């Protein structure tokens, strides 16, 4: 196996939603099909330990996310599709990198800072209340995911840019301290559609509980689209597409000319009912066939497991010898 041209992970802590599709799955599926690229895609199940403490949910989420990627067309034969926890070299590398990572660097991580600030605002004397070492050192595990396969490019949502900066920082430290083994990975952010808005207009996210699941029944999917918040403008009044959540969701799925055409109808006055119905129909058309494949896969988890196992074998063809090389370079090696 070659090192990764592209690598990205998806945390197994919920049901796959439209935001995951637009931000991670869709671009991954595209490059998974490219015979000239080596793409690595994985279920970040160790990352999910940070927030989710429910074993059943974690397992279910891994199943749903793997099924979603496959149903949406991931070419798992051409790329490397695996589960993080099947690659023991990743946690090993995590520790090696942890010992090179400045605590001050982690102090500046957005997720940690947000938790500390929440504590402060809620009057907690301990700024670190509820903060585990997992949350605190999350960026190191992410750096290990990426550096383990010497990934050149990492497609992620905007909210992950800082983690990539940290990864580069950690890689550079290793290269400087020991041996120049790591490529400094580049972040790839799709500016137009990487972060999708959710029902309430904020970023679509499990944490805000404002997400639209990818593979619900058609009926429930329509219901969710109808729940997207709009304003109180009447049916004929001109509307601003640029501040409209419905519009931004449409934009993430449609091509440029379709988007332009809808923007004009907004400015001319379109009723919210029509806008919602059309959005539902548009996305439903895209999801219809994958929905069937998804349901079949969910019924046959053994098939998914075997795909993941084959992926782990491929991934370890790279990670096992590379970790040996890394360990040698730090003086952890056979004495004989
Ligand atoms: N932290 C990423 C997220 O929440 C998921 C992730 C884990 C990841 N490891 C990664 C993404 C490595 C890219 C590369 O979206």
Tab-separated table of N, CA and C in Angstrom, residues 22-91:
chain	number	residue	atom	x	y	z
A	22	UNK	N	-22.425	16.168	2.720
A	22	UNK	CA	-21.869	17.278	1.950
A	22	UNK	C	-20.422	17.569	2.352
A	23	UNK	N	-20.140	17.483	3.635
A	23	UNK	CA	-18.817	17.856	4.127
A	23	UNK	C	-17.767	16.783	3.929
A	24	UNK	N	-18.138	15.525	4.116
A	24	UNK	CA	-17.119	14.474	4.109
A	24	UNK	C	-17.407	13.355	3.113
A	25	UNK	N	-18.639	12.841	3.129
A	25	UNK	CA	-18.882	11.615	2.356
A	25	UNK	C	-18.822	11.873	0.843
A	26	UNK	N	-19.503	12.920	0.396
A	26	UNK	CA	-19.571	13.157	-1.056
A	26	UNK	C	-18.193	13.349	-1.694
A	27	UNK	N	-17.370	14.259	-1.133
A	27	UNK	CA	-16.040	14.392	-1.739
A	27	UNK	C	-15.198	13.117	-1.618
A	28	UNK	N	-15.411	12.367	-0.530
A	28	UNK	CA	-14.662	11.120	-0.350
A	28	UNK	C	-15.051	10.108	-1.423
A	29	UNK	N	-16.354	10.002	-1.653
A	29	UNK	CA	-16.837	9.053	-2.656
A	29	UNK	C	-16.244	9.399	-4.019
A	30	UNK	N	-16.211	10.685	-4.336
A	30	UNK	CA	-15.633	11.117	-5.609
A	30	UNK	C	-14.193	10.648	-5.743
A	31	UNK	N	-13.371	10.952	-4.747
A	31	UNK	CA	-11.957	10.602	-4.940
A	31	UNK	C	-11.692	9.115	-4.726
A	32	UNK	N	-12.630	8.424	-4.050
A	32	UNK	CA	-12.424	6.973	-3.881
A	32	UNK	C	-12.437	6.262	-5.229
A	33	UNK	N	-13.064	6.908	-6.212
A	33	UNK	CA	-13.219	6.258	-7.524
A	33	UNK	C	-12.040	6.526	-8.440
A	34	UNK	N	-11.195	7.447	-8.046
A	34	UNK	CA	-10.090	7.839	-8.925
A	34	UNK	C	-8.952	6.814	-8.871
A	35	UNK	N	-8.704	6.147	-9.998
A	35	UNK	CA	-7.689	5.087	-9.975
A	35	UNK	C	-6.267	5.619	-9.772
A	36	UNK	N	-6.090	6.915	-9.979
A	36	UNK	CA	-4.737	7.489	-9.819
A	36	UNK	C	-4.464	7.984	-8.408
A	37	UNK	N	-5.461	7.841	-7.517
A	37	UNK	CA	-5.289	8.347	-6.153
A	37	UNK	C	-5.365	7.216	-5.139
A	38	UNK	N	-4.581	7.349	-4.073
A	38	UNK	CA	-4.719	6.433	-2.948
A	38	UNK	C	-5.449	7.175	-1.846
A	39	UNK	N	-6.701	6.801	-1.621
A	39	UNK	CA	-7.513	7.491	-0.616
A	39	UNK	C	-7.770	6.587	0.577
A	40	UNK	N	-7.634	7.164	1.751
A	40	UNK	CA	-7.904	6.437	2.994
A	40	UNK	C	-9.119	7.075	3.671
A	41	UNK	N	-10.096	6.250	4.001
A	41	UNK	CA	-11.282	6.747	4.704
A	41	UNK	C	-11.562	5.826	5.876
A	42	UNK	N	-11.833	6.424	7.011
A	42	UNK	CA	-12.004	5.537	8.162
A	42	UNK	C	-13.060	6.012	9.140
A	43	UNK	N	-13.568	5.034	9.906
A	43	UNK	CA	-14.520	5.310	10.976
A	43	UNK	C	-13.702	5.637	12.215
A	44	UNK	N	-13.835	6.851	12.697
A	44	UNK	CA	-13.032	7.283	13.850
A	44	UNK	C	-13.760	6.875	15.126
A	45	UNK	N	-13.690	5.577	15.456
A	45	UNK	CA	-14.452	5.116	16.629
A	45	UNK	C	-13.765	5.472	17.951
A	46	UNK	N	-12.439	5.553	17.962
A	46	UNK	CA	-11.785	5.994	19.200
A	46	UNK	C	-12.098	7.471	19.488
A	47	UNK	N	-12.252	8.253	18.445
A	47	UNK	CA	-12.639	9.656	18.668
A	47	UNK	C	-14.014	9.753	19.316
A	48	UNK	N	-14.868	8.781	18.996
A	48	UNK	CA	-16.237	8.855	19.518
A	48	UNK	C	-16.291	8.632	21.025
A	49	UNK	N	-15.232	8.073	21.615
A	49	UNK	CA	-15.223	7.840	23.068
A	49	UNK	C	-15.267	9.154	23.854
A	50	UNK	N	-14.877	10.217	23.192
A	50	UNK	CA	-14.769	11.487	23.901
A	50	UNK	C	-16.125	12.015	24.371
A	51	UNK	N	-17.126	11.878	23.505
A	51	UNK	CA	-18.422	12.446	23.869
A	51	UNK	C	-19.466	11.408	24.223
A	52	UNK	N	-19.371	10.265	23.535
A	52	UNK	CA	-20.456	9.312	23.649
A	52	UNK	C	-20.057	8.205	24.624
A	53	UNK	N	-20.902	7.950	25.619
A	53	UNK	CA	-20.561	6.924	26.597
A	53	UNK	C	-21.517	5.741	26.546
A	54	UNK	N	-22.174	5.598	25.423
A	54	UNK	CA	-23.155	4.538	25.291
A	54	UNK	C	-22.643	3.494	24.283
A	55	UNK	N	-22.237	2.302	24.779
A	55	UNK	CA	-21.647	1.295	23.879
A	55	UNK	C	-22.565	0.897	22.724
A	56	UNK	N	-23.848	0.724	23.029
A	56	UNK	CA	-24.788	0.299	21.980
A	56	UNK	C	-24.872	1.338	20.878
A	57	UNK	N	-24.896	2.603	21.305
A	57	UNK	CA	-25.020	3.679	20.339
A	57	UNK	C	-23.765	3.758	19.466
A	58	UNK	N	-22.618	3.540	20.110
A	58	UNK	CA	-21.362	3.597	19.350
A	58	UNK	C	-21.344	2.527	18.258
A	59	UNK	N	-21.759	1.325	18.637
A	59	UNK	CA	-21.755	0.222	17.677
A	59	UNK	C	-22.753	0.510	16.549
A	60	UNK	N	-23.943	0.941	16.936
A	60	UNK	CA	-24.977	1.246	15.950
A	60	UNK	C	-24.505	2.346	14.993
A	61	UNK	N	-23.836	3.333	15.563
A	61	UNK	CA	-23.364	4.444	14.750
A	61	UNK	C	-22.309	3.981	13.741
A	62	UNK	N	-21.412	3.103	14.179
A	62	UNK	CA	-20.389	2.585	13.258
A	62	UNK	C	-21.060	1.842	12.105
A	63	UNK	N	-22.075	1.066	12.450
A	63	UNK	CA	-22.808	0.310	11.427
A	63	UNK	C	-23.477	1.266	10.434
A	64	UNK	N	-24.166	2.264	10.971
A	64	UNK	CA	-24.906	3.189	10.104
A	64	UNK	C	-23.964	4.010	9.223
A	65	UNK	N	-22.865	4.440	9.818
A	65	UNK	CA	-21.950	5.290	9.041
A	65	UNK	C	-21.262	4.470	7.945
A	66	UNK	N	-20.822	3.261	8.296
A	66	UNK	CA	-20.190	2.417	7.269
A	66	UNK	C	-21.192	2.125	6.150
A	67	UNK	N	-22.421	1.786	6.536
A	67	UNK	CA	-23.454	1.483	5.526
A	67	UNK	C	-23.716	2.696	4.646
A	68	UNK	N	-23.723	3.882	5.257
A	68	UNK	CA	-24.003	5.103	4.495
A	68	UNK	C	-22.913	5.354	3.453
A	69	UNK	N	-21.669	5.226	3.861
A	69	UNK	CA	-20.568	5.477	2.911
A	69	UNK	C	-20.639	4.500	1.743
A	70	UNK	N	-20.896	3.232	2.058
A	70	UNK	CA	-20.939	2.218	1.000
A	70	UNK	C	-22.151	2.471	0.097
A	71	UNK	N	-23.304	2.739	0.721
A	71	UNK	CA	-24.528	2.958	-0.059
A	71	UNK	C	-24.411	4.177	-0.967
A	72	UNK	N	-23.649	5.154	-0.544
A	72	UNK	CA	-23.522	6.372	-1.347
A	72	UNK	C	-22.429	6.244	-2.403
A	73	UNK	N	-21.885	5.046	-2.528
A	73	UNK	CA	-21.031	4.784	-3.685
A	73	UNK	C	-19.539	4.750	-3.417
A	74	UNK	N	-19.136	4.678	-2.163
A	74	UNK	CA	-17.700	4.601	-1.894
A	74	UNK	C	-17.103	3.393	-2.622
A	75	UNK	N	-16.038	3.614	-3.373
A	75	UNK	CA	-15.391	2.517	-4.088
A	75	UNK	C	-14.373	1.881	-3.144
A	76	UNK	N	-14.890	0.998	-2.284
A	76	UNK	CA	-14.016	0.485	-1.206
A	76	UNK	C	-12.956	-0.478	-1.727
A	77	UNK	N	-13.110	-0.909	-2.976
A	77	UNK	CA	-12.062	-1.781	-3.532
A	77	UNK	C	-10.878	-0.953	-4.008
A	78	UNK	N	-11.179	0.226	-4.507
A	78	UNK	CA	-10.104	1.084	-5.028
A	78	UNK	C	-9.422	1.893	-3.924
A	79	UNK	N	-10.171	2.178	-2.842
A	79	UNK	CA	-9.572	2.984	-1.769
A	79	UNK	C	-9.317	2.105	-0.540
A	80	UNK	N	-8.918	2.717	0.542
A	80	UNK	CA	-8.684	1.966	1.780
A	80	UNK	C	-9.735	2.439	2.788
A	81	UNK	N	-10.678	1.562	3.098
A	81	UNK	CA	-11.810	1.918	3.959
A	81	UNK	C	-11.740	1.039	5.201
A	82	UNK	N	-11.555	1.655	6.360
A	82	UNK	CA	-11.261	0.856	7.554
A	82	UNK	C	-11.803	1.538	8.805
A	83	UNK	N	-11.667	0.817	9.897
A	83	UNK	CA	-12.104	1.314	11.197
A	83	UNK	C	-10.840	1.588	12.009
A	84	UNK	N	-10.781	2.775	12.567
A	84	UNK	CA	-9.602	3.225	13.326
A	84	UNK	C	-9.141	2.172	14.346
A	85	UNK	N	-10.095	1.595	15.087
A	85	UNK	CA	-9.715	0.681	16.175
A	85	UNK	C	-9.168	-0.650	15.665
A	86	UNK	N	-9.251	-0.907	14.364
A	86	UNK	CA	-8.644	-2.110	13.803
A	86	UNK	C	-7.170	-1.900	13.467
A	87	UNK	N	-6.690	-0.690	13.696
A	87	UNK	CA	-5.300	-0.373	13.339
A	87	UNK	C	-4.540	-0.045	14.635
A	88	UNK	N	-3.972	-1.056	15.305
A	88	UNK	CA	-3.337	-0.800	16.602
A	88	UNK	C	-2.159	0.174	16.516
A	89	UNK	N	-1.622	0.348	15.315
A	89	UNK	CA	-0.488	1.283	15.163
A	89	UNK	C	-0.909	2.720	15.454
A	90	UNK	N	-2.191	3.036	15.293
A	90	UNK	CA	-2.628	4.433	15.504
A	90	UNK	C	-2.489	4.849	16.981
A	91	UNK	N	-3.067	4.070	17.925
A	91	UNK	CA	-2.840	4.460	19.329
A	91	UNK	C	-1.370	4.412	19.757
